[in-house]
C-alpha cells in the first residue's frame, strides 16, 4: 500500500480511493486544495431556455475562456425545437 492509511473518519484525512469495501485515505492537504481550485475555475452553471418554458440544463464552464454569460443553442423538449439557452446566476 502506498503512503499511510487512516482507519475510519480521522480529522485531516480525505477519502482518496474506494475499492470495494476498502477505503483509502490521504493526509495530504494538497489534495483538498486542488479540488477547490478546480471548482473555482469551472463552476457549475444553469442554462435556462429563452422560450419561456422554464426548462434548464446544468453544465460546467471555464471562467478563463468564457468570463461573460454563456449563450448556447440547445434542444428544448417542451417547445420541440432548438432555442437559445442563457446562463443564469
Coordinates of C-alpha atoms in Angstrom, one line a residue:
X1 CA 0.0 0.0 0.0
X2 CA 1.3 3.5 -0.9
X3 CA 1.6 6.0 1.9
X4 CA -0.2 6.0 5.2
X5 CA -3.7 4.7 5.6
X6 CA -6.2 6.1 8.1
X7 CA -8.7 3.7 9.7
X8 CA -12.0 5.4 9.9
X9 CA -13.0 9.1 10.0
X10 CA -10.0 10.9 11.3
X11 CA -9.6 14.7 11.3
X12 CA -7.3 15.8 8.4
X13 CA -7.9 12.6 6.3
X14 CA -9.5 12.8 2.9
X15 CA -11.0 9.8 1.1
X16 CA -8.7 9.3 -1.8
X17 CA -9.8 6.0 -3.4
X18 CA -12.5 3.4 -2.9
X19 CA -12.0 -0.2 -3.8
X20 CA -15.0 -2.4 -2.9
X21 CA -15.2 -2.3 0.9
X22 CA -11.7 -0.8 1.3
X23 CA -11.5 3.0 1.7
X24 CA -8.0 4.6 1.3
X25 CA -7.3 7.9 2.9
X26 CA -4.7 10.6 2.2
X27 CA -3.4 13.0 4.8
X28 CA -2.1 15.4 2.2
X29 CA -3.7 18.9 2.3
X30 CA -2.6 19.4 -1.3
X31 CA -5.4 17.0 -2.5
X32 CA -8.0 19.2 -0.9
X33 CA -6.5 22.4 -2.4
X34 CA -6.6 21.1 -5.9
X35 CA -10.2 20.2 -5.7
X36 CA -11.2 23.7 -4.6
X37 CA -9.2 25.3 -7.4
X38 CA -10.8 23.1 -10.0
X39 CA -14.3 24.1 -8.7
X40 CA -13.4 27.8 -8.8
X41 CA -12.1 27.6 -12.4
X42 CA -15.0 25.5 -13.7
X43 CA -18.2 26.4 -11.8
X44 CA -21.5 24.6 -12.3
X45 CA -23.9 26.9 -14.2
X46 CA -27.6 26.6 -15.0
X47 CA -28.8 27.3 -18.6
X48 CA -32.4 28.5 -18.8
X49 CA -34.4 28.4 -22.0
X50 CA -35.3 31.8 -23.6
X51 CA -38.5 30.3 -25.0
X52 CA -40.1 30.9 -21.5
X53 CA -40.8 27.3 -20.7
X54 CA -38.6 27.2 -17.7
X55 CA -36.6 24.2 -19.0
X56 CA -33.0 24.2 -17.8
X57 CA -29.7 22.4 -18.5
X58 CA -26.9 22.1 -15.9
X59 CA -23.3 22.2 -17.1
X60 CA -19.8 23.5 -16.2
X61 CA -18.0 26.4 -17.9
X62 CA -14.5 27.7 -17.9
X63 CA -14.2 31.2 -16.3
X64 CA -10.9 31.7 -18.0
X65 CA -12.2 31.1 -21.6
X66 CA -15.8 32.4 -21.1
X67 CA -15.8 35.2 -18.4
X68 CA -19.2 36.6 -19.7
X69 CA -22.5 34.9 -19.5
X70 CA -22.8 31.9 -21.8
X71 CA -25.5 31.5 -24.5
X72 CA -25.8 28.1 -26.1
X73 CA -28.3 26.8 -28.7
X74 CA -29.8 23.6 -27.3
X75 CA -33.0 21.5 -27.7
X76 CA -36.0 22.5 -25.6
X77 CA -38.3 19.4 -25.4
X78 CA -41.3 21.5 -24.2
X79 CA -41.2 23.6 -27.4
X80 CA -39.9 20.8 -29.6
X81 CA -37.1 22.8 -31.3
X82 CA -33.7 24.3 -30.7
X83 CA -33.7 27.6 -28.9
X84 CA -31.1 29.8 -27.1
X85 CA -30.3 28.9 -23.5
X86 CA -28.7 31.7 -21.4
X87 CA -26.6 31.3 -18.3
X88 CA -28.5 32.0 -15.1
X89 CA -26.6 33.1 -12.0

